[in-house]
């Protein structure tokens, strides 16, 4: 089950599908014309993904859309690229978003996760997660028990073949604990996870040089070859970025922070 699309993305997908249908083109033919996969075209039409602005323009050009249609769809495209989905909206039909996170990770060949606030959910012990979930639930709308169970269950993806996870965490997280006695077992779990074939763990030191940590973000590189996208979590909601220029900025930031980070045996020594 895919992410629940917003109203803007549902309308945008429906408009793009109508343009394709009126042009007498199937999804495979259009995909070849604009240089994406057929599955990507299907996801766009269902409102699950948003094309970059140039690809949307190519779609409209390939389908011979009238100027009025082009203007309407480009306005919707801009709205889709700049919208922030509030947690209230995202949680409207579910008790937690762990299944959404599981699907996103399952669809990715490479996940690059930077966290300066909390340790990544995929690396949390049950006790650590049990204490941080209430701290992050400012709206009181999450089923904590279901959230915890699903978070621990989705950690199985770390042991699946053909996956790669690069975790970059701020050094201060190695000293912060949500409750007394939680941190030592959590650090031990980080050491264990770092030895998994799919996992590379790095620590951005407090005295890092040459990199601004800014805020949390996750870069996901889909396994089907679809374009890389970025998920950014804020206190009030989530933003998904797909525009190539935006994604490139996060990729550059990731490289700068990773180059400034402690990796390998030095990172394990720090954890121990």
PDB file of C-alpha atoms in Angstrom:
ATOM      1  CA  UNK A   1       0.000   0.000   0.000  1.00  0.00           C
ATOM      2  CA  UNK A   2       1.617   3.289  -1.122  1.00  0.00           C
ATOM      3  CA  UNK A   3       1.791   6.592   0.735  1.00  0.00           C
ATOM      4  CA  UNK A   4      -1.580   8.312   0.935  1.00  0.00           C
ATOM      5  CA  UNK A   5      -1.375  11.156  -1.631  1.00  0.00           C
ATOM      6  CA  UNK A   6      -2.364  14.703  -0.761  1.00  0.00           C
ATOM      7  CA  UNK A   7      -5.302  16.351  -2.500  1.00  0.00           C
ATOM      8  CA  UNK A   8      -2.928  18.463  -4.586  1.00  0.00           C
ATOM      9  CA  UNK A   9      -1.005  15.426  -5.823  1.00  0.00           C
ATOM     10  CA  UNK A  10      -4.187  13.474  -6.527  1.00  0.00           C
ATOM     11  CA  UNK A  11      -5.489  16.327  -8.670  1.00  0.00           C
ATOM     12  CA  UNK A  12      -2.132  16.742 -10.413  1.00  0.00           C
ATOM     13  CA  UNK A  13      -1.967  13.017 -11.168  1.00  0.00           C
ATOM     14  CA  UNK A  14      -5.516  13.007 -12.528  1.00  0.00           C
ATOM     15  CA  UNK A  15      -4.786  15.999 -14.779  1.00  0.00           C
ATOM     16  CA  UNK A  16      -1.619  14.384 -16.147  1.00  0.00           C
ATOM     17  CA  UNK A  17      -3.447  11.109 -16.747  1.00  0.00           C
ATOM     18  CA  UNK A  18      -6.184  12.950 -18.637  1.00  0.00           C
ATOM     19  CA  UNK A  19      -3.579  14.681 -20.803  1.00  0.00           C
ATOM     20  CA  UNK A  20      -1.983  11.338 -21.643  1.00  0.00           C
ATOM     21  CA  UNK A  21      -5.318   9.641 -22.351  1.00  0.00           C
ATOM     22  CA  UNK A  22      -6.522  12.435 -24.627  1.00  0.00           C
ATOM     23  CA  UNK A  23      -3.267  12.140 -26.566  1.00  0.00           C
ATOM     24  CA  UNK A  24      -3.974   8.435 -27.162  1.00  0.00           C
ATOM     25  CA  UNK A  25      -0.790   7.298 -25.416  1.00  0.00           C
ATOM     26  CA  UNK A  26      -0.312   4.423 -22.996  1.00  0.00           C
ATOM     27  CA  UNK A  27       1.928   4.666 -19.945  1.00  0.00           C
ATOM     28  CA  UNK A  28       4.791   2.727 -21.524  1.00  0.00           C
ATOM     29  CA  UNK A  29       4.911   4.953 -24.618  1.00  0.00           C
ATOM     30  CA  UNK A  30       4.831   8.143 -22.560  1.00  0.00           C
ATOM     31  CA  UNK A  31       7.500   6.823 -20.193  1.00  0.00           C
ATOM     32  CA  UNK A  32       9.819   6.255 -23.153  1.00  0.00           C
ATOM     33  CA  UNK A  33       9.153   9.773 -24.419  1.00  0.00           C
ATOM     34  CA  UNK A  34      10.025  11.491 -21.134  1.00  0.00           C
ATOM     35  CA  UNK A  35      12.826   9.156 -20.024  1.00  0.00           C
ATOM     36  CA  UNK A  36      11.323   7.534 -16.911  1.00  0.00           C
ATOM     37  CA  UNK A  37      10.024   4.058 -16.095  1.00  0.00           C
ATOM     38  CA  UNK A  38       6.447   2.965 -16.736  1.00  0.00           C
ATOM     39  CA  UNK A  39       6.041   2.348 -13.017  1.00  0.00           C
ATOM     40  CA  UNK A  40       7.063   5.946 -12.354  1.00  0.00           C
ATOM     41  CA  UNK A  41       4.368   7.205 -14.753  1.00  0.00           C
ATOM     42  CA  UNK A  42       1.827   5.039 -12.909  1.00  0.00           C
ATOM     43  CA  UNK A  43       2.901   6.426  -9.529  1.00  0.00           C
ATOM     44  CA  UNK A  44       2.696   9.998 -10.796  1.00  0.00           C
ATOM     45  CA  UNK A  45      -0.820   9.434 -12.113  1.00  0.00           C
ATOM     46  CA  UNK A  46      -1.877   7.931  -8.773  1.00  0.00           C
ATOM     47  CA  UNK A  47      -0.444  10.948  -6.966  1.00  0.00           C
ATOM     48  CA  UNK A  48       2.224   8.930  -5.152  1.00  0.00           C
ATOM     49  CA  UNK A  49       5.225  10.680  -6.731  1.00  0.00           C
ATOM     50  CA  UNK A  50       5.825  14.072  -8.311  1.00  0.00           C
ATOM     51  CA  UNK A  51       7.971  14.589 -11.382  1.00  0.00           C
ATOM     52  CA  UNK A  52      10.589  17.309 -11.549  1.00  0.00           C
ATOM     53  CA  UNK A  53       9.313  20.447 -13.237  1.00  0.00           C
ATOM     54  CA  UNK A  54      11.265  19.858 -16.505  1.00  0.00           C
ATOM     55  CA  UNK A  55       9.888  16.296 -16.750  1.00  0.00           C
ATOM     56  CA  UNK A  56       6.347  17.602 -16.242  1.00  0.00           C
ATOM     57  CA  UNK A  57       6.939  20.112 -19.044  1.00  0.00           C
ATOM     58  CA  UNK A  58       8.176  17.279 -21.287  1.00  0.00           C
ATOM     59  CA  UNK A  59       5.045  15.242 -20.414  1.00  0.00           C
ATOM     60  CA  UNK A  60       2.803  18.116 -21.467  1.00  0.00           C
ATOM     61  CA  UNK A  61       4.801  18.723 -24.634  1.00  0.00           C
ATOM     62  CA  UNK A  62       4.694  15.025 -25.550  1.00  0.00           C
ATOM     63  CA  UNK A  63       0.918  14.928 -25.107  1.00  0.00           C
ATOM     64  CA  UNK A  64       0.353  18.146 -27.075  1.00  0.00           C
ATOM     65  CA  UNK A  65      -1.549  19.765 -24.222  1.00  0.00           C
ATOM     66  CA  UNK A  66      -3.263  23.094 -24.827  1.00  0.00           C
ATOM     67  CA  UNK A  67      -1.772  26.246 -23.239  1.00  0.00           C
ATOM     68  CA  UNK A  68      -4.584  26.490 -20.676  1.00  0.00           C
ATOM     69  CA  UNK A  69      -3.984  22.889 -19.605  1.00  0.00           C
ATOM     70  CA  UNK A  70      -0.240  23.479 -19.380  1.00  0.00           C
ATOM     71  CA  UNK A  71      -0.750  26.523 -17.161  1.00  0.00           C
ATOM     72  CA  UNK A  72      -3.163  24.705 -14.837  1.00  0.00           C
ATOM     73  CA  UNK A  73      -0.921  21.656 -14.480  1.00  0.00           C
ATOM     74  CA  UNK A  74       2.221  23.701 -13.886  1.00  0.00           C
ATOM     75  CA  UNK A  75       0.447  25.603 -11.088  1.00  0.00           C
ATOM     76  CA  UNK A  76      -0.460  22.250  -9.516  1.00  0.00           C
ATOM     77  CA  UNK A  77       3.116  21.033 -10.021  1.00  0.00           C
ATOM     78  CA  UNK A  78       4.491  24.050  -8.171  1.00  0.00           C
ATOM     79  CA  UNK A  79       2.023  23.490  -5.338  1.00  0.00           C
ATOM     80  CA  UNK A  80       2.990  19.805  -5.098  1.00  0.00           C
ATOM     81  CA  UNK A  81       6.693  20.640  -4.914  1.00  0.00           C
ATOM     82  CA  UNK A  82       6.292  23.199  -2.153  1.00  0.00           C
ATOM     83  CA  UNK A  83       3.609  21.627   0.042  1.00  0.00           C
ATOM     84  CA  UNK A  84       4.282  20.393   3.554  1.00  0.00           C
ATOM     85  CA  UNK A  85       2.141  17.478   4.727  1.00  0.00           C
ATOM     86  CA  UNK A  86       1.191  18.026   8.350  1.00  0.00           C
ATOM     87  CA  UNK A  87       1.387  15.097  10.743  1.00  0.00           C
ATOM     88  CA  UNK A  88      -2.313  15.673  11.425  1.00  0.00           C
ATOM     89  CA  UNK A  89      -3.082  15.085   7.755  1.00  0.00           C
ATOM     90  CA  UNK A  90      -0.725  12.127   7.419  1.00  0.00           C
ATOM     91  CA  UNK A  91      -2.156  10.474  10.556  1.00  0.00           C
ATOM     92  CA  UNK A  92      -5.780  11.082   9.576  1.00  0.00           C
ATOM     93  CA  UNK A  93      -6.329   7.460   8.523  1.00  0.00           C
ATOM     94  CA  UNK A  94      -3.748   5.579  10.618  1.00  0.00           C
ATOM     95  CA  UNK A  95      -2.469   5.283  14.185  1.00  0.00           C
ATOM     96  CA  UNK A  96       1.190   5.664  13.186  1.00  0.00           C
ATOM     97  CA  UNK A  97       3.420   6.083  10.115  1.00  0.00           C
ATOM     98  CA  UNK A  98       5.781   3.152  10.591  1.00  0.00           C
ATOM     99  CA  UNK A  99       4.243   1.211   7.694  1.00  0.00           C
ATOM    100  CA  UNK A 100       4.900   4.190   5.428  1.00  0.00           C
ATOM    101  CA  UNK A 101       8.528   4.248   6.573  1.00  0.00           C
ATOM    102  CA  UNK A 102       8.817   0.492   6.034  1.00  0.00           C
ATOM    103  CA  UNK A 103       7.551   0.766   2.439  1.00  0.00           C
ATOM    104  CA  UNK A 104       9.894   3.615   1.615  1.00  0.00           C
ATOM    105  CA  UNK A 105      12.908   1.698   2.887  1.00  0.00           C
ATOM    106  CA  UNK A 106      11.782  -1.493   1.149  1.00  0.00           C
ATOM    107  CA  UNK A 107      11.627   0.382  -2.168  1.00  0.00           C
ATOM    108  CA  UNK A 108      15.133   1.836  -1.787  1.00  0.00           C
ATOM    109  CA  UNK A 109      18.464   0.332  -2.805  1.00  0.00           C
ATOM    110  CA  UNK A 110      20.356   2.976  -0.810  1.00  0.00           C
ATOM    111  CA  UNK A 111      19.150   5.016   2.173  1.00  0.00           C
ATOM    112  CA  UNK A 112      21.309   7.877   3.481  1.00  0.00           C
ATOM    113  CA  UNK A 113      19.976   9.005   6.843  1.00  0.00           C
ATOM    114  CA  UNK A 114      21.263  12.029   8.776  1.00  0.00           C
ATOM    115  CA  UNK A 115      19.928  12.542  12.296  1.00  0.00           C
ATOM    116  CA  UNK A 116      21.029  15.327  14.661  1.00  0.00           C
ATOM    117  CA  UNK A 117      18.079  15.044  17.071  1.00  0.00           C
ATOM    118  CA  UNK A 118      17.289  11.356  17.708  1.00  0.00           C
ATOM    119  CA  UNK A 119      18.980   8.127  16.735  1.00  0.00           C
ATOM    120  CA  UNK A 120      17.410   6.650  13.565  1.00  0.00           C
ATOM    121  CA  UNK A 121      14.399   4.437  14.199  1.00  0.00           C
ATOM    122  CA  UNK A 122      16.027   1.545  12.339  1.00  0.00           C
ATOM    123  CA  UNK A 123      18.810   1.514  14.950  1.00  0.00           C
ATOM    124  CA  UNK A 124      16.805   2.069  18.133  1.00  0.00           C
ATOM    125  CA  UNK A 125      16.427  -0.480  20.896  1.00  0.00           C
ATOM    126  CA  UNK A 126      12.876  -1.148  22.038  1.00  0.00           C
ATOM    127  CA  UNK A 127      13.568   0.643  25.332  1.00  0.00           C
ATOM    128  CA  UNK A 128      15.013   3.729  23.635  1.00  0.00           C
ATOM    129  CA  UNK A 129      12.069   3.837  21.216  1.00  0.00           C
ATOM    130  CA  UNK A 130       9.564   3.336  24.043  1.00  0.00           C
ATOM    131  CA  UNK A 131      10.811   6.522  25.699  1.00  0.00           C
ATOM    132  CA  UNK A 132      11.316   8.733  22.637  1.00  0.00           C
ATOM    133  CA  UNK A 133       7.967   8.030  20.960  1.00  0.00           C
ATOM    134  CA  UNK A 134       5.969  10.002  23.573  1.00  0.00           C
ATOM    135  CA  UNK A 135       8.500  12.858  23.352  1.00  0.00           C
ATOM    136  CA  UNK A 136       7.898  13.193  19.610  1.00  0.00           C
ATOM    137  CA  UNK A 137       4.114  12.832  19.805  1.00  0.00           C
ATOM    138  CA  UNK A 138       3.275  16.478  20.479  1.00  0.00           C
ATOM    139  CA  UNK A 139      -0.233  16.121  19.092  1.00  0.00           C
ATOM    140  CA  UNK A 140      -1.115  13.061  21.140  1.00  0.00           C
ATOM    141  CA  UNK A 141      -2.473  11.294  18.041  1.00  0.00           C
ATOM    142  CA  UNK A 142      -0.167   8.249  17.852  1.00  0.00           C
ATOM    143  CA  UNK A 143      -0.900   4.768  19.197  1.00  0.00           C
ATOM    144  CA  UNK A 144       2.385   4.367  21.088  1.00  0.00           C
ATOM    145  CA  UNK A 145       2.223   0.594  21.497  1.00  0.00           C
ATOM    146  CA  UNK A 146       1.441  -0.019  17.816  1.00  0.00           C
ATOM    147  CA  UNK A 147       4.078   2.514  16.790  1.00  0.00           C
ATOM    148  CA  UNK A 148       6.710   0.768  18.901  1.00  0.00           C
ATOM    149  CA  UNK A 149       5.874  -2.715  17.626  1.00  0.00           C
ATOM    150  CA  UNK A 150       5.938  -1.585  13.995  1.00  0.00           C
ATOM    151  CA  UNK A 151       9.201   0.334  14.463  1.00  0.00           C
ATOM    152  CA  UNK A 152      10.996  -2.711  15.834  1.00  0.00           C
ATOM    153  CA  UNK A 153       9.475  -4.981  13.174  1.00  0.00           C
ATOM    154  CA  UNK A 154      10.664  -2.829  10.266  1.00  0.00           C
ATOM    155  CA  UNK A 155      14.278  -3.073  11.437  1.00  0.00           C
ATOM    156  CA  UNK A 156      14.367  -6.419   9.630  1.00  0.00           C
ATOM    157  CA  UNK A 157      15.086  -4.548   6.391  1.00  0.00           C
ATOM    158  CA  UNK A 158      18.672  -4.076   7.620  1.00  0.00           C
ATOM    159  CA  UNK A 159      19.253  -7.802   7.083  1.00  0.00           C
ATOM    160  CA  UNK A 160      17.680  -8.060   3.623  1.00  0.00           C
ATOM    161  CA  UNK A 161      19.973  -8.642   0.620  1.00  0.00           C
ATOM    162  CA  UNK A 162      20.783  -5.942  -1.941  1.00  0.00           C
ATOM    163  CA  UNK A 163      20.220  -3.087   0.543  1.00  0.00           C
ATOM    164  CA  UNK A 164      22.539  -0.388   1.776  1.00  0.00           C
ATOM    165  CA  UNK A 165      22.037   1.986   4.676  1.00  0.00           C
ATOM    166  CA  UNK A 166      24.412   4.828   5.494  1.00  0.00           C
ATOM    167  CA  UNK A 167      23.648   6.365   8.891  1.00  0.00           C
ATOM    168  CA  UNK A 168      25.202   9.675   9.907  1.00  0.00           C
ATOM    169  CA  UNK A 169      24.464  10.710  13.486  1.00  0.00           C
ATOM    170  CA  UNK A 170      25.507  13.720  15.535  1.00  0.00           C
ATOM    171  CA  UNK A 171      28.042  12.953  18.278  1.00  0.00           C
ATOM    172  CA  UNK A 172      25.886  14.515  20.976  1.00  0.00           C
ATOM    173  CA  UNK A 173      23.338  11.712  20.498  1.00  0.00           C
ATOM    174  CA  UNK A 174      25.921   9.349  21.973  1.00  0.00           C
ATOM    175  CA  UNK A 175      25.552  11.220  25.279  1.00  0.00           C
ATOM    176  CA  UNK A 176      21.827  12.058  25.330  1.00  0.00           C
ATOM    177  CA  UNK A 177      19.336   9.558  26.702  1.00  0.00           C
ATOM    178  CA  UNK A 178      15.548   9.847  26.892  1.00  0.00           C
ATOM    179  CA  UNK A 179      15.491   8.125  30.292  1.00  0.00           C
ATOM    180  CA  UNK A 180      18.002   6.867  32.851  1.00  0.00           C
ATOM    181  CA  UNK A 181      19.664   3.567  31.988  1.00  0.00           C
ATOM    182  CA  UNK A 182      18.568   3.561  28.334  1.00  0.00           C
ATOM    183  CA  UNK A 183      21.743   4.782  26.651  1.00  0.00           C
ATOM    184  CA  UNK A 184      24.286   2.018  27.405  1.00  0.00           C
ATOM    185  CA  UNK A 185      22.241  -0.805  25.774  1.00  0.00           C
ATOM    186  CA  UNK A 186      21.445   1.550  22.900  1.00  0.00           C
ATOM    187  CA  UNK A 187      25.124   2.231  22.213  1.00  0.00           C
ATOM    188  CA  UNK A 188      25.791  -1.499  22.312  1.00  0.00           C
ATOM    189  CA  UNK A 189      23.097  -2.008  19.692  1.00  0.00           C
ATOM    190  CA  UNK A 190      24.709   0.636  17.474  1.00  0.00           C
ATOM    191  CA  UNK A 191      27.969  -1.318  17.580  1.00  0.00           C
ATOM    192  CA  UNK A 192      26.108  -4.513  16.654  1.00  0.00           C
ATOM    193  CA  UNK A 193      24.268  -2.815  13.789  1.00  0.00           C
ATOM    194  CA  UNK A 194      27.513  -1.326  12.451  1.00  0.00           C
ATOM    195  CA  UNK A 195      28.769  -4.871  11.783  1.00  0.00           C
ATOM    196  CA  UNK A 196      25.816  -5.727   9.516  1.00  0.00           C
ATOM    197  CA  UNK A 197      26.758  -6.046   5.840  1.00  0.00           C
ATOM    198  CA  UNK A 198      24.136  -3.491   4.778  1.00  0.00           C
ATOM    199  CA  UNK A 199      25.031  -0.838   7.354  1.00  0.00           C
ATOM    200  CA  UNK A 200      27.674   1.870   7.407  1.00  0.00           C
ATOM    201  CA  UNK A 201      27.650   4.048  10.509  1.00  0.00           C
ATOM    202  CA  UNK A 202      29.371   7.413  10.830  1.00  0.00           C
ATOM    203  CA  UNK A 203      29.435  10.002  13.617  1.00  0.00           C
ATOM    204  CA  UNK A 204      29.572  13.741  12.913  1.00  0.00           C
ATOM    205  CA  UNK A 205      31.777  15.071  15.734  1.00  0.00           C
ATOM    206  CA  UNK A 206      30.729  18.103  17.732  1.00  0.00           C
ATOM    207  CA  UNK A 207      33.945  19.785  16.622  1.00  0.00           C
ATOM    208  CA  UNK A 208      33.297  19.055  12.941  1.00  0.00           C
ATOM    209  CA  UNK A 209      35.037  21.208  10.351  1.00  0.00           C
ATOM    210  CA  UNK A 210      33.731  22.230   6.959  1.00  0.00           C
ATOM    211  CA  UNK A 211      30.107  21.118   7.229  1.00  0.00           C
ATOM    212  CA  UNK A 212      26.896  22.703   8.509  1.00  0.00           C
ATOM    213  CA  UNK A 213      24.563  20.012   9.909  1.00  0.00           C
ATOM    214  CA  UNK A 214      21.364  22.088   9.371  1.00  0.00           C
ATOM    215  CA  UNK A 215      18.581  19.574  10.149  1.00  0.00           C
ATOM    216  CA  UNK A 216      17.574  15.927   9.747  1.00  0.00           C
ATOM    217  CA  UNK A 217      16.947  14.466   6.294  1.00  0.00           C
ATOM    218  CA  UNK A 218      16.826  11.114   4.519  1.00  0.00           C
ATOM    219  CA  UNK A 219      18.014  10.576   0.947  1.00  0.00           C
ATOM    220  CA  UNK A 220      16.428   7.533  -0.688  1.00  0.00           C
ATOM    221  CA  UNK A 221      17.616   6.034  -3.963  1.00  0.00           C
ATOM    222  CA  UNK A 222      14.758   3.823  -5.300  1.00  0.00           C
ATOM    223  CA  UNK A 223      15.607   0.265  -6.258  1.00  0.00           C
ATOM    224  CA  UNK A 224      13.654   0.581  -9.538  1.00  0.00           C
ATOM    225  CA  UNK A 225      15.921   3.361 -10.799  1.00  0.00           C
ATOM    226  CA  UNK A 226      13.432   6.179 -10.191  1.00  0.00           C
ATOM    227  CA  UNK A 227      14.971   9.542  -9.248  1.00  0.00           C
ATOM    228  CA  UNK A 228      16.416  10.042  -5.783  1.00  0.00           C
ATOM    229  CA  UNK A 229      14.205  11.989  -3.375  1.00  0.00           C
ATOM    230  CA  UNK A 230      14.574  13.607   0.035  1.00  0.00           C
ATOM    231  CA  UNK A 231      12.314  13.382   3.098  1.00  0.00           C
ATOM    232  CA  UNK A 232      12.600  16.140   5.689  1.00  0.00           C
ATOM    233  CA  UNK A 233      10.777  15.901   9.021  1.00  0.00           C
ATOM    234  CA  UNK A 234       9.787  19.077  10.888  1.00  0.00           C
ATOM    235  CA  UNK A 235       7.938  19.569  14.123  1.00  0.00           C
ATOM    236  CA  UNK A 236       4.614  20.124  12.315  1.00  0.00           C
ATOM    237  CA  UNK A 237       4.935  17.888   9.265  1.00  0.00           C
ATOM    238  CA  UNK A 238       6.982  16.348   6.475  1.00  0.00           C
ATOM    239  CA  UNK A 239       8.221  17.625   3.143  1.00  0.00           C
ATOM    240  CA  UNK A 240       9.213  15.403   0.212  1.00  0.00           C
ATOM    241  CA  UNK A 241      11.663  16.969  -2.249  1.00  0.00           C
ATOM    242  CA  UNK A 242      12.058  15.599  -5.782  1.00  0.00           C
ATOM    243  CA  UNK A 243      13.325  18.581  -7.785  1.00  0.00           C
ATOM    244  CA  UNK A 244      16.856  17.698  -9.044  1.00  0.00           C
ATOM    245  CA  UNK A 245      18.357  20.999  -7.851  1.00  0.00           C
ATOM    246  CA  UNK A 246      16.957  20.488  -4.342  1.00  0.00           C
ATOM    247  CA  UNK A 247      18.078  16.857  -4.209  1.00  0.00           C
ATOM    248  CA  UNK A 248      21.553  17.866  -5.413  1.00  0.00           C
ATOM    249  CA  UNK A 249      21.838  20.362  -2.552  1.00  0.00           C
ATOM    250  CA  UNK A 250      21.138  17.616  -0.022  1.00  0.00           C
ATOM    251  CA  UNK A 251      23.532  15.240  -1.759  1.00  0.00           C
ATOM    252  CA  UNK A 252      26.262  17.891  -1.534  1.00  0.00           C
ATOM    253  CA  UNK A 253      25.446  18.533   2.138  1.00  0.00           C
ATOM    254  CA  UNK A 254      25.560  14.789   2.806  1.00  0.00           C
ATOM    255  CA  UNK A 255      28.997  14.497   1.172  1.00  0.00           C
ATOM    256  CA  UNK A 256      30.395  17.411   3.169  1.00  0.00           C
ATOM    257  CA  UNK A 257      29.120  16.023   6.459  1.00  0.00           C
ATOM    258  CA  UNK A 258      30.186  12.461   5.636  1.00  0.00           C
ATOM    259  CA  UNK A 259      33.683  13.702   4.759  1.00  0.00           C
ATOM    260  CA  UNK A 260      33.796  15.483   8.141  1.00  0.00           C
ATOM    261  CA  UNK A 261      32.508  12.446  10.043  1.00  0.00           C
ATOM    262  CA  UNK A 262      34.264   9.722  12.009  1.00  0.00           C
ATOM    263  CA  UNK A 263      33.863   6.349  10.303  1.00  0.00           C
ATOM    264  CA  UNK A 264      35.057   2.775  10.489  1.00  0.00           C
ATOM    265  CA  UNK A 265      36.926   1.517  13.548  1.00  0.00           C
ATOM    266  CA  UNK A 266      37.277   5.071  14.892  1.00  0.00           C
ATOM    267  CA  UNK A 267      33.475   5.397  14.995  1.00  0.00           C
ATOM    268  CA  UNK A 268      33.155   2.035  16.767  1.00  0.00           C
ATOM    269  CA  UNK A 269      35.777   3.079  19.311  1.00  0.00           C
ATOM    270  CA  UNK A 270      33.776   6.238  19.990  1.00  0.00           C
ATOM    271  CA  UNK A 271      30.600   4.192  20.503  1.00  0.00           C
ATOM    272  CA  UNK A 272      32.356   1.834  22.888  1.00  0.00           C
TER     273      UNK A 272
END
